[in-house]
Amino acid sequence: MNDKQNAFTGSIVHADSLPDFNRRGLLKAGAGLTLAVMAGPVLTACAEKGAGTAATGGPLAPGAFVRIGADNVVTVTARNAEIGQGIYTGLSTLIADELDADWSQVVVEAAPANPAVYGNPAFGPNMQGTGGSNSIASSWDAMRQAGATARTLLVAAAAQEWKVPAGEITVSKGVVSHAGKNKSAKFGELVGVAAKLPVPKDVQLKDPKAYTLIGKDAARVDAVAKSTGTAVYTQDIKLPGMLVAVVIAPPRFGATLKRFDAAAAKAMPGVSDVVAFKHSVRDGVAVLAKDYWTAKKARELVKVEWDESQAYKLSTEKQFAEYKALAAKPGVEAHKEGDVAKSGAVRYVEAAYEFPYLAHAAMEPLNCVAHITANGCELWTGAQLQSMDQGMTAALLGIKPEQVKINTLFAGGSFGRRSNPKSDFVQEAVAIAKAGGNGKPVKLVWSREDDMRGGFYRPAFFHTLKAGIDAKGELVSWQHRLVGQSILEGTPLMPPGLPIDPLSVEGAANMPYAVPNLLVDVHTPKSPVTVQWWRSVGSTHTAFSTESFLDEVARATKKDPVELRRSLLAKHPHHLEALNLAAEKAGWGTPLAKGRARGVAVHECFGSVVAQVVEVTQLAANKYKVDRVVCGVHCGRQVNPNIVAMQVESAIGLGLGAAISGGITLKDGAVVQSNFHDYPVLRMNQMPAVEVHVVASEDKPTGIGEPGLPPIGPAVANAIALLSGKPLRKLPFSTAGVSFA
Amino acid sequence: MTTLDVNGKKLETDASPDTPLLWVLRDNLNLTGTKFGCGMAQCGACTVHIDGRATRSCVLPISGLEGKKITTIENVGAEAVGKAVQEAWIAENVAQCGYCQSGQIMSATALLAGNKQPTDADIDAAMTGNICRCATYVRIRAAIKRAAAALA
Ligand code: FES
Ligand code: FES
């Protein structure tokens, strides 16, 4: 891809790339703000940045992550996808700090798909992708080293040019200086010399006290592009000759295409073809046309017959009845301590919990542009698991993975959906391009309905919990049984030799509370309904059951929920610190007005612990408002506190929406919901005030994209249980007639 | 041919008259800042101004739009209110994935154009039609208040 195309994809961004905005994003006095200024020069200008010239030499590119041009532009190559979590800003912060660059000279480009170079070390060898809230943790060392290496070379170049010892040279905000000789140079003036020096193997990293960007609130590099409509997503890609494809997908999971009649659709002006497609996940019919509206109208004219002999035909109630029956029998053991049969319990508390399938419903419905060429295939998409996308595309086309070029674009949200373990929507675009593209690029666009009914949901789960209480009122046994589909089974990502999918029981098998007798087991029913990780994965359900059941134990033993947790968390200092911080900041234990209550929950995932105390007001018999969420967070050192807070706010919003009204149900196997009118998500009026307090820590950073989500549902349920006297055990709460203002 | 007045320019399109404005903007006029989220007036991602009013363009056929002034995210900053809103959005680091934000900014601008000092209830009423799956709502609220203060 040449620079012009690169510019077109919009993969390079920086606040400063818009002339009207300075780094903090405030308009310079008197500057105009017009379309011409914003859309035109920005993206093209950026792509030409960071290069060397014949006169100056360079660029300086010691390694794969940073490149400094004669024009002083520091280009960060991001191996993680920007799906909203702020990772372009985070990776740049690590590099720019060690480099002592000025924040305004940094731009970001998406890495090409090249797992050997841009693989995610947390995913094992040669796996390029973004997920598991690990992007900062897995880049903490590598990106700082990349910045320090470039800095070392610039200093060495200056030392050579100025004939001074390297140790006497300082670097600050993009300027290299020697005080004694009164010399200074911008990076760009040194890259020619620096690029010719040997790249050092070991570089000195900064003393944290010297950080200039890490731990500060660097402005997001994508703030301007995303506030002016200039950020480019897959949906915005338009290539010469490109066709837009819409699909007719099977009405039930496991149904296959029998035949179709597209005569009327093909006769419509602007329709180029109607074709059958097939890939490893499903088959169907695609309409290819000059634009979306034409394709969508033509789609309504196609008559399709399906073979539903192997299709899934259960309804949700029947599915849960089967799950309940399974839960009556012992499952495969996931964790055991002591012996729950010999705990000395004199009484038991029991409860069962139901969790529906959840659609990710990211704001940008799924899409992908595929162009099959003589040399391979080029993709443009908000790719989140490039290795899988390359491999699946290659398998479908009978080519090598390295012949699949991926232009990773901004994703309009994901919550996990774009890192599909079977690359379903990428395969679909490629399969359609193969069947009907005729060498032209094809943009597959799913409607909201296609997206919502397209499967790969957070699996539905049924849990039972049983706690044993001894004569003194102490918790002496804990049994947790889970029933739900595996996410990893049947994908290349299932760890070999494991009896159970660890994602099914995470958050339950490792529950932190000190109970002497513990048994966690799991049933893994199979189903053609496709499932996938959804922001915080297993913890989306295990935290709810664990944390709301613990409150049931607290009520049954007349203990304060925070006190009970404290007493059981002595071996988990991070949990305690997060819990204590949240409880203190929320004023736990102080009186509230009548009709209001607090609820608490604490949960660890992806290496971080988040505790939340919520305040809920009862507005009417079955109507509530979540007023405030106070969070205590332990996530190691914060690279960007503002983005940490943003991620916790975001996770609370997504998790609260799911808890109060989110759910995919099936009727005779067909997905009932189709759009936001019947799959309600959290809206502005329902968003609580959020306070994020972070435990000061010098530890390595841990995850923050997901850990804010698991506690919100149970914390709200715990508050409501106090107000109504009725615990909410079935998700979403709307199924019990409970609504939220 | 339909002639539309978009961002102060007269633009012609041969799209069929039943085509929603959203798709004419995006596919025919290459104004891709306005986003597709739901196609049924549920999410607000496609919000534009028609004669100054925040309107969902995904359900608005172009047939009735001749003679009306259409403003999109690409030009909303040309007016003081839109400019203040965009500045506030950047200063508050509102955007996460960013996909909903064109629509949010168009709704917020229409709100502030008619109501200089919106209360929280006014903000809820004006913005509840705009979904943000990244749940940037706390910052959207803060940015609207920041813009209101800047315009005062
Ligand atoms: S796309 Fe128009 S309201 Fe959702
Ligand atoms: S910023 Fe992602 S949907 Fe609003």
Short mmCIF file of C-alpha atoms in Angstrom, two decimals, chain A residues 194-621:
data_model
loop_
_atom_site.label_atom_id
_atom_site.label_comp_id
_atom_site.label_asym_id
_atom_site.label_seq_id
_atom_site.Cartn_x
_atom_site.Cartn_y
_atom_site.Cartn_z
CA ALA A 194 21.74 8.39 14.40
CA ALA A 195 20.34 6.01 11.76
CA LYS A 196 23.88 4.97 10.81
CA LEU A 197 24.91 4.03 14.38
CA PRO A 198 24.69 0.47 15.68
CA VAL A 199 21.46 -0.14 17.60
CA PRO A 200 22.28 -0.73 21.29
CA LYS A 201 21.08 -3.98 22.85
CA ASP A 202 20.68 -2.84 26.43
CA VAL A 203 19.35 0.58 27.17
CA GLN A 204 18.81 2.31 30.46
CA LEU A 205 15.16 2.92 31.29
CA LYS A 206 14.10 5.97 33.26
CA ASP A 207 13.73 6.18 36.98
CA PRO A 208 9.95 6.49 37.35
CA LYS A 209 10.50 9.81 39.13
CA ALA A 210 11.66 11.22 35.82
CA TYR A 211 8.50 10.32 33.89
CA THR A 212 7.09 13.28 32.03
CA LEU A 213 4.07 11.59 30.38
CA ILE A 214 3.52 8.27 32.17
CA GLY A 215 1.10 8.85 35.00
CA LYS A 216 -0.04 12.16 33.53
CA ASP A 217 -3.16 12.76 31.51
CA ALA A 218 -1.79 12.95 27.98
CA ALA A 219 -4.57 14.06 25.64
CA ARG A 220 -5.95 11.26 23.49
CA VAL A 221 -4.28 11.22 20.11
CA ASP A 222 -7.60 10.44 18.44
CA ALA A 223 -9.68 13.12 20.18
CA VAL A 224 -9.77 15.60 17.31
CA ALA A 225 -10.43 13.09 14.53
CA LYS A 226 -13.24 11.58 16.57
CA SER A 227 -14.82 14.94 17.38
CA THR A 228 -14.86 16.23 13.82
CA GLY A 229 -16.16 13.27 11.83
CA THR A 230 -12.78 12.74 10.18
CA ALA A 231 -11.79 9.48 11.88
CA VAL A 232 -12.04 6.73 9.28
CA TYR A 233 -13.79 3.45 10.10
CA THR A 234 -14.39 0.42 7.90
CA GLN A 235 -17.85 1.76 7.15
CA ASP A 236 -16.25 4.83 5.55
CA ILE A 237 -13.93 3.03 3.14
CA LYS A 238 -14.62 3.60 -0.52
CA LEU A 239 -12.23 2.17 -3.09
CA PRO A 240 -12.33 2.52 -6.88
CA GLY A 241 -14.87 0.11 -8.32
CA MET A 242 -15.90 -1.09 -4.88
CA LEU A 243 -19.17 -2.99 -4.49
CA VAL A 244 -21.28 -3.00 -1.33
CA ALA A 245 -22.57 -6.38 -0.19
CA VAL A 246 -25.47 -7.16 2.12
CA VAL A 247 -26.32 -10.67 3.19
CA ILE A 248 -29.28 -12.92 3.73
CA ALA A 249 -28.18 -15.09 6.61
CA PRO A 250 -29.67 -18.37 7.83
CA PRO A 251 -32.79 -17.77 9.94
CA ARG A 252 -31.58 -20.28 12.54
CA PHE A 253 -28.18 -21.43 13.71
CA GLY A 254 -27.22 -24.54 11.76
CA ALA A 255 -29.59 -23.95 8.84
CA THR A 256 -28.01 -24.25 5.39
CA LEU A 257 -28.84 -22.77 2.03
CA LYS A 258 -31.03 -24.89 -0.23
CA ARG A 259 -31.76 -22.60 -3.17
CA PHE A 260 -32.56 -18.99 -4.00
CA ASP A 261 -34.28 -17.01 -6.72
CA ALA A 262 -32.72 -13.63 -7.41
CA ALA A 263 -34.18 -12.76 -10.79
CA ALA A 264 -36.08 -9.71 -9.54
CA ALA A 265 -33.16 -8.45 -7.47
CA LYS A 266 -30.70 -8.81 -10.32
CA ALA A 267 -32.97 -6.80 -12.59
CA MET A 268 -32.73 -3.79 -10.30
CA PRO A 269 -30.49 -1.00 -11.63
CA GLY A 270 -27.25 -0.80 -9.67
CA VAL A 271 -27.24 -4.45 -8.62
CA SER A 272 -24.20 -6.24 -9.91
CA ASP A 273 -24.83 -9.78 -8.70
CA VAL A 274 -26.59 -12.01 -6.20
CA VAL A 275 -24.48 -14.96 -5.11
CA ALA A 276 -24.37 -17.83 -2.67
CA PHE A 277 -21.47 -17.74 -0.23
CA LYS A 278 -20.03 -20.26 2.18
CA HIS A 279 -17.33 -20.18 4.84
CA SER A 280 -16.45 -22.17 7.92
CA VAL A 281 -19.13 -20.56 10.09
CA ARG A 282 -22.20 -20.39 7.84
CA ASP A 283 -23.49 -20.03 4.33
CA GLY A 284 -25.97 -17.62 2.83
CA VAL A 285 -26.80 -15.31 -0.03
CA ALA A 286 -25.17 -11.97 -0.75
CA VAL A 287 -26.44 -9.08 -2.85
CA LEU A 288 -23.71 -6.95 -4.40
CA ALA A 289 -24.58 -3.48 -5.61
CA LYS A 290 -23.17 -0.04 -6.23
CA ASP A 291 -24.17 1.22 -2.80
CA TYR A 292 -25.78 0.13 0.45
CA TRP A 293 -29.32 1.32 -0.14
CA THR A 294 -29.53 -0.35 -3.53
CA ALA A 295 -28.20 -3.60 -2.09
CA LYS A 296 -30.58 -3.45 0.83
CA LYS A 297 -33.62 -2.84 -1.36
CA ALA A 298 -32.60 -5.62 -3.72
CA ARG A 299 -32.18 -7.98 -0.80
CA GLU A 300 -35.90 -7.75 -0.09
CA LEU A 301 -36.63 -9.17 -3.54
CA VAL A 302 -34.55 -12.34 -3.16
CA LYS A 303 -36.43 -15.55 -2.31
CA VAL A 304 -34.41 -18.03 -0.30
CA GLU A 305 -35.11 -21.58 0.83
CA TRP A 306 -33.20 -23.08 3.73
CA ASP A 307 -32.54 -26.62 4.86
CA GLU A 308 -33.37 -26.48 8.57
CA SER A 309 -33.09 -30.19 9.28
CA GLN A 310 -29.96 -29.65 11.39
CA ALA A 311 -30.97 -26.25 12.72
CA TYR A 312 -31.25 -25.31 16.38
CA LYS A 313 -34.94 -25.03 17.25
CA LEU A 314 -35.07 -24.61 21.02
CA SER A 315 -36.60 -21.64 22.76
CA THR A 316 -34.86 -19.91 25.63
CA GLU A 317 -37.18 -21.29 28.34
CA LYS A 318 -36.56 -24.85 27.12
CA GLN A 319 -32.82 -24.22 27.02
CA PHE A 320 -32.79 -23.06 30.64
CA ALA A 321 -34.97 -26.01 31.66
CA GLU A 322 -32.29 -28.27 30.21
CA TYR A 323 -29.56 -26.29 31.97
CA LYS A 324 -31.43 -26.59 35.27
CA ALA A 325 -31.69 -30.33 34.86
CA LEU A 326 -27.96 -30.52 34.21
CA ALA A 327 -27.25 -28.43 37.28
CA ALA A 328 -28.89 -31.08 39.44
CA LYS A 329 -25.97 -33.39 38.61
CA PRO A 330 -22.28 -33.01 39.46
CA GLY A 331 -20.19 -31.46 36.70
CA VAL A 332 -16.50 -31.53 35.82
CA GLU A 333 -14.47 -30.25 38.73
CA ALA A 334 -12.84 -26.88 38.18
CA HIS A 335 -11.56 -26.21 41.69
CA LYS A 336 -11.69 -28.00 45.02
CA GLU A 337 -10.46 -27.24 48.51
CA GLY A 338 -11.28 -29.25 51.64
CA ASP A 339 -14.46 -31.29 51.50
CA VAL A 340 -17.82 -29.58 51.21
CA ALA A 341 -19.53 -32.69 52.58
CA LYS A 342 -17.60 -32.46 55.85
CA SER A 343 -17.66 -28.75 56.51
CA GLY A 344 -19.53 -28.84 59.82
CA ALA A 345 -22.29 -26.65 58.39
CA VAL A 346 -25.52 -26.60 60.34
CA ARG A 347 -27.51 -24.72 57.73
CA TYR A 348 -27.27 -23.76 54.09
CA VAL A 349 -28.06 -20.79 51.89
CA GLU A 350 -28.89 -21.64 48.29
CA ALA A 351 -29.63 -19.67 45.15
CA ALA A 352 -29.72 -20.11 41.39
CA TYR A 353 -28.87 -17.52 38.76
CA GLU A 354 -29.78 -17.16 35.07
CA PHE A 355 -27.77 -15.25 32.50
CA PRO A 356 -29.00 -14.72 28.93
CA TYR A 357 -27.01 -14.61 25.74
CA LEU A 358 -25.68 -11.09 25.18
CA ALA A 359 -24.98 -9.40 21.87
CA HIS A 360 -22.00 -7.05 21.78
CA ALA A 361 -23.96 -4.54 19.70
CA ALA A 362 -21.01 -2.25 19.15
CA MET A 363 -22.03 1.05 17.64
CA GLU A 364 -20.53 0.24 14.24
CA PRO A 365 -22.31 -2.82 12.87
CA LEU A 366 -19.80 -5.42 11.68
CA ASN A 367 -18.22 -4.85 8.31
CA CYS A 368 -15.10 -5.63 6.32
CA VAL A 369 -13.69 -4.66 2.94
CA ALA A 370 -12.03 -7.49 1.00
CA HIS A 371 -10.17 -7.21 -2.28
CA ILE A 372 -8.95 -10.41 -3.90
CA THR A 373 -6.07 -9.74 -6.26
CA ALA A 374 -3.67 -11.80 -8.31
CA ASN A 375 -1.18 -11.75 -5.43
CA GLY A 376 -3.49 -12.47 -2.53
CA CYS A 377 -6.10 -10.57 -0.61
CA GLU A 378 -6.20 -7.16 0.98
CA LEU A 379 -8.54 -6.38 3.87
CA TRP A 380 -9.65 -3.13 5.43
CA THR A 381 -11.39 -3.58 8.74
CA GLY A 382 -11.35 -2.78 12.44
CA ALA A 383 -9.29 -5.93 12.86
CA GLN A 384 -8.69 -7.12 16.39
CA LEU A 385 -7.23 -10.58 15.82
CA GLN A 386 -5.10 -10.17 12.75
CA SER A 387 -3.44 -13.58 12.94
CA MET A 388 -6.76 -15.37 12.89
CA ASP A 389 -8.09 -13.10 10.14
CA GLN A 390 -5.02 -13.79 8.02
CA GLY A 391 -5.17 -17.53 8.64
CA MET A 392 -8.89 -17.92 8.00
CA THR A 393 -8.74 -15.78 4.86
CA ALA A 394 -5.78 -17.76 3.58
CA ALA A 395 -7.55 -21.06 4.25
CA LEU A 396 -10.66 -19.89 2.44
CA LEU A 397 -8.73 -18.75 -0.62
CA GLY A 398 -6.03 -21.44 -0.65
CA ILE A 399 -3.23 -18.92 -0.26
CA LYS A 400 -0.58 -18.28 2.39
CA PRO A 401 -1.36 -16.13 5.44
CA GLU A 402 1.37 -13.66 4.49
CA GLN A 403 -0.48 -13.03 1.21
CA VAL A 404 -3.28 -11.52 3.26
CA LYS A 405 -2.64 -7.87 3.85
CA ILE A 406 -4.67 -6.20 6.58
CA ASN A 407 -5.25 -2.49 6.95
CA THR A 408 -6.35 -2.18 10.55
CA LEU A 409 -8.76 0.72 10.97
CA PHE A 410 -10.42 2.36 13.93
CA ALA A 411 -13.16 0.05 15.18
CA GLY A 412 -16.46 1.64 16.14
CA GLY A 413 -16.46 -0.42 19.31
CA SER A 414 -15.99 -4.14 19.72
CA PHE A 415 -16.33 -5.35 23.31
CA GLY A 416 -14.63 -8.49 22.00
CA ARG A 417 -16.76 -9.10 18.92
CA ARG A 418 -14.13 -8.03 16.40
CA SER A 419 -11.63 -10.56 17.74
CA ASN A 420 -13.73 -13.43 16.55
CA PRO A 421 -12.13 -16.84 17.11
CA LYS A 422 -13.32 -17.92 13.67
CA SER A 423 -13.01 -14.55 11.92
CA ASP A 424 -16.64 -14.93 10.91
CA PHE A 425 -17.33 -11.51 9.43
CA VAL A 426 -13.92 -11.30 7.78
CA GLN A 427 -14.44 -14.71 6.21
CA GLU A 428 -17.86 -13.59 5.07
CA ALA A 429 -16.46 -10.57 3.23
CA VAL A 430 -13.78 -12.70 1.62
CA ALA A 431 -16.21 -15.46 0.65
CA ILE A 432 -18.51 -12.91 -0.98
CA ALA A 433 -15.63 -11.20 -2.78
CA LYS A 434 -14.63 -14.61 -4.06
CA ALA A 435 -18.14 -15.53 -5.18
CA GLY A 436 -19.23 -12.23 -6.66
CA GLY A 437 -16.48 -9.64 -6.53
CA ASN A 438 -14.99 -10.34 -9.96
CA GLY A 439 -11.72 -8.81 -8.85
CA LYS A 440 -13.38 -5.71 -7.40
CA PRO A 441 -13.11 -4.71 -3.76
CA VAL A 442 -16.23 -5.69 -1.80
CA LYS A 443 -17.45 -3.96 1.34
CA LEU A 444 -19.60 -6.27 3.43
CA VAL A 445 -22.02 -4.23 5.53
CA TRP A 446 -24.18 -5.90 8.13
CA SER A 447 -27.29 -4.02 9.11
CA ARG A 448 -27.98 -3.63 12.82
CA GLU A 449 -30.37 -6.57 12.50
CA ASP A 450 -27.72 -8.73 10.81
CA ASP A 451 -25.29 -7.78 13.56
CA MET A 452 -27.65 -8.52 16.41
CA ARG A 453 -28.77 -11.84 14.93
CA GLY A 454 -25.29 -12.79 13.77
CA GLY A 455 -24.47 -14.90 16.80
CA PHE A 456 -21.20 -15.11 18.74
CA TYR A 457 -22.94 -14.03 21.91
CA ARG A 458 -21.78 -14.05 25.49
CA PRO A 459 -22.93 -17.59 26.32
CA ALA A 460 -26.10 -18.06 28.35
CA PHE A 461 -25.33 -19.55 31.77
CA PHE A 462 -27.15 -21.11 34.68
CA HIS A 463 -25.45 -21.14 38.10
CA THR A 464 -26.32 -22.73 41.40
CA LEU A 465 -24.65 -21.73 44.65
CA LYS A 466 -24.83 -23.32 48.06
CA ALA A 467 -23.12 -21.95 51.16
CA GLY A 468 -22.71 -23.83 54.43
CA ILE A 469 -22.91 -21.89 57.70
CA ASP A 470 -21.67 -23.37 60.96
CA ALA A 471 -23.13 -23.01 64.44
CA LYS A 472 -21.15 -19.82 65.05
CA GLY A 473 -22.53 -18.23 61.88
CA GLU A 474 -19.29 -18.60 59.93
CA LEU A 475 -19.15 -19.44 56.23
CA VAL A 476 -17.60 -22.91 56.08
CA SER A 477 -18.44 -24.25 52.63
CA TRP A 478 -19.08 -22.87 49.15
CA GLN A 479 -20.37 -24.84 46.20
CA HIS A 480 -20.68 -23.22 42.82
CA ARG A 481 -21.95 -25.11 39.78
CA LEU A 482 -22.01 -23.52 36.33
CA VAL A 483 -23.79 -24.65 33.19
CA GLY A 484 -23.02 -22.99 29.88
CA GLN A 485 -21.41 -23.32 26.49
CA SER A 486 -17.65 -23.15 26.04
CA ILE A 487 -16.19 -20.25 24.10
CA LEU A 488 -12.88 -21.88 23.27
CA GLU A 489 -13.93 -25.42 22.42
CA GLY A 490 -13.79 -26.08 18.71
CA THR A 491 -11.55 -23.08 18.06
CA PRO A 492 -7.78 -23.11 17.50
CA LEU A 493 -7.46 -21.20 20.78
CA MET A 494 -8.56 -24.03 23.14
CA PRO A 495 -5.52 -25.01 25.21
CA PRO A 496 -4.79 -28.67 24.46
CA GLY A 497 -5.25 -31.21 27.23
CA LEU A 498 -7.56 -29.15 29.44
CA PRO A 499 -10.74 -30.92 30.63
CA ILE A 500 -12.71 -27.67 30.75
CA ASP A 501 -12.67 -24.28 29.13
CA PRO A 502 -11.00 -21.97 31.65
CA LEU A 503 -13.10 -19.06 30.37
CA SER A 504 -16.30 -20.77 31.59
CA VAL A 505 -15.19 -20.72 35.23
CA GLU A 506 -12.88 -17.73 35.50
CA GLY A 507 -13.96 -15.61 38.43
CA ALA A 508 -15.59 -18.66 40.08
CA ALA A 509 -12.80 -21.24 40.23
CA ASN A 510 -10.47 -18.55 41.55
CA MET A 511 -12.95 -16.80 43.81
CA PRO A 512 -10.91 -14.97 46.43
CA TYR A 513 -12.86 -15.49 49.65
CA ALA A 514 -11.33 -17.69 52.32
CA VAL A 515 -13.77 -20.55 52.72
CA PRO A 516 -12.22 -23.80 53.99
CA ASN A 517 -14.36 -26.14 51.88
CA LEU A 518 -14.87 -25.22 48.28
CA LEU A 519 -16.16 -26.98 45.19
CA VAL A 520 -16.60 -25.40 41.78
CA ASP A 521 -17.77 -27.59 38.91
CA VAL A 522 -19.10 -27.04 35.43
CA HIS A 523 -21.27 -28.56 32.73
CA THR A 524 -20.52 -27.60 29.14
CA PRO A 525 -23.54 -28.28 26.94
CA LYS A 526 -23.04 -27.98 23.20
CA SER A 527 -25.18 -25.94 20.86
CA PRO A 528 -25.01 -24.55 17.31
CA VAL A 529 -25.67 -21.10 18.76
CA THR A 530 -22.29 -19.42 18.38
CA VAL A 531 -20.68 -17.85 21.43
CA GLN A 532 -17.74 -15.59 22.14
CA TRP A 533 -16.01 -13.44 24.72
CA TRP A 534 -17.86 -10.28 25.68
CA ARG A 535 -16.09 -7.58 27.66
CA SER A 536 -14.72 -9.31 30.79
CA VAL A 537 -15.69 -12.78 29.48
CA GLY A 538 -16.44 -15.32 32.26
CA SER A 539 -16.49 -12.60 34.87
CA THR A 540 -19.63 -11.15 33.23
CA HIS A 541 -21.55 -13.92 34.99
CA THR A 542 -19.28 -15.35 37.68
CA ALA A 543 -18.86 -12.00 39.42
CA PHE A 544 -22.61 -11.51 39.48
CA SER A 545 -23.41 -14.85 41.07
CA THR A 546 -20.46 -14.79 43.47
CA GLU A 547 -20.92 -11.23 44.64
CA SER A 548 -24.69 -11.25 44.96
CA PHE A 549 -24.67 -14.65 46.62
CA LEU A 550 -22.12 -13.43 49.14
CA ASP A 551 -24.57 -10.68 50.03
CA GLU A 552 -27.24 -13.34 50.52
CA VAL A 553 -24.85 -15.01 52.97
CA ALA A 554 -24.29 -11.65 54.68
CA ARG A 555 -28.03 -11.16 55.09
CA ALA A 556 -28.51 -14.74 56.30
CA THR A 557 -25.76 -14.29 58.91
CA LYS A 558 -26.67 -10.66 59.71
CA LYS A 559 -23.25 -9.35 58.72
CA ASP A 560 -22.34 -6.13 57.03
CA PRO A 561 -21.46 -6.87 53.37
CA VAL A 562 -18.22 -4.89 53.45
CA GLU A 563 -17.20 -6.33 56.84
CA LEU A 564 -17.90 -9.86 55.65
CA ARG A 565 -15.76 -9.35 52.54
CA ARG A 566 -12.95 -7.82 54.56
CA SER A 567 -12.95 -10.77 56.93
CA LEU A 568 -12.58 -13.21 54.04
CA LEU A 569 -9.98 -11.32 52.00
CA ALA A 570 -7.00 -11.29 54.37
CA LYS A 571 -4.87 -13.11 51.81
CA HIS A 572 -5.73 -10.71 48.99
CA PRO A 573 -4.22 -7.31 49.70
CA HIS A 574 -5.17 -5.80 46.34
CA HIS A 575 -8.81 -6.74 46.88
CA LEU A 576 -8.69 -5.25 50.35
CA GLU A 577 -7.09 -2.03 49.21
CA ALA A 578 -9.61 -1.56 46.39
CA LEU A 579 -12.54 -2.43 48.65
CA ASN A 580 -11.40 -0.19 51.47
CA LEU A 581 -10.82 2.71 49.10
CA ALA A 582 -14.27 2.39 47.54
CA ALA A 583 -15.98 1.95 50.92
CA GLU A 584 -14.21 4.95 52.40
CA LYS A 585 -14.82 7.28 49.46
CA ALA A 586 -18.47 6.22 49.28
CA GLY A 587 -19.02 6.78 52.98
CA TRP A 588 -20.03 3.17 53.53
CA GLY A 589 -22.02 2.89 56.73
CA THR A 590 -23.12 6.52 56.84
CA PRO A 591 -26.91 7.01 56.83
CA LEU A 592 -28.83 7.48 53.60
CA ALA A 593 -32.27 8.98 53.05
CA LYS A 594 -35.25 6.62 53.17
CA GLY A 595 -35.71 4.80 49.89
CA ARG A 596 -32.02 4.79 49.13
CA ALA A 597 -29.49 2.01 49.65
CA ARG A 598 -25.89 1.12 48.95
CA GLY A 599 -24.62 -2.05 47.38
CA VAL A 600 -21.08 -3.31 47.10
CA ALA A 601 -19.16 -5.75 44.91
CA VAL A 602 -15.49 -6.46 44.32
CA HIS A 603 -13.91 -8.56 41.61
CA GLU A 604 -10.54 -9.31 40.10
CA CYS A 605 -9.93 -9.96 36.44
CA PHE A 606 -7.08 -9.37 34.00
CA GLY A 607 -4.75 -8.73 36.93
CA SER A 608 -6.73 -5.78 38.31
CA VAL A 609 -9.21 -5.50 41.13
CA VAL A 610 -12.20 -3.18 41.01
CA ALA A 611 -14.52 -2.58 43.96
CA GLN A 612 -17.71 -0.60 43.48
CA VAL A 613 -20.13 0.91 45.93
CA VAL A 614 -23.36 2.05 44.29
CA GLU A 615 -26.13 4.24 45.63
CA VAL A 616 -29.59 3.39 44.36
CA THR A 617 -32.86 5.25 44.87
CA GLN A 618 -36.19 3.47 44.78
CA LEU A 619 -38.56 5.64 42.74
CA ALA A 620 -41.60 3.33 42.82
CA ALA A 621 -42.41 -0.27 43.67
#
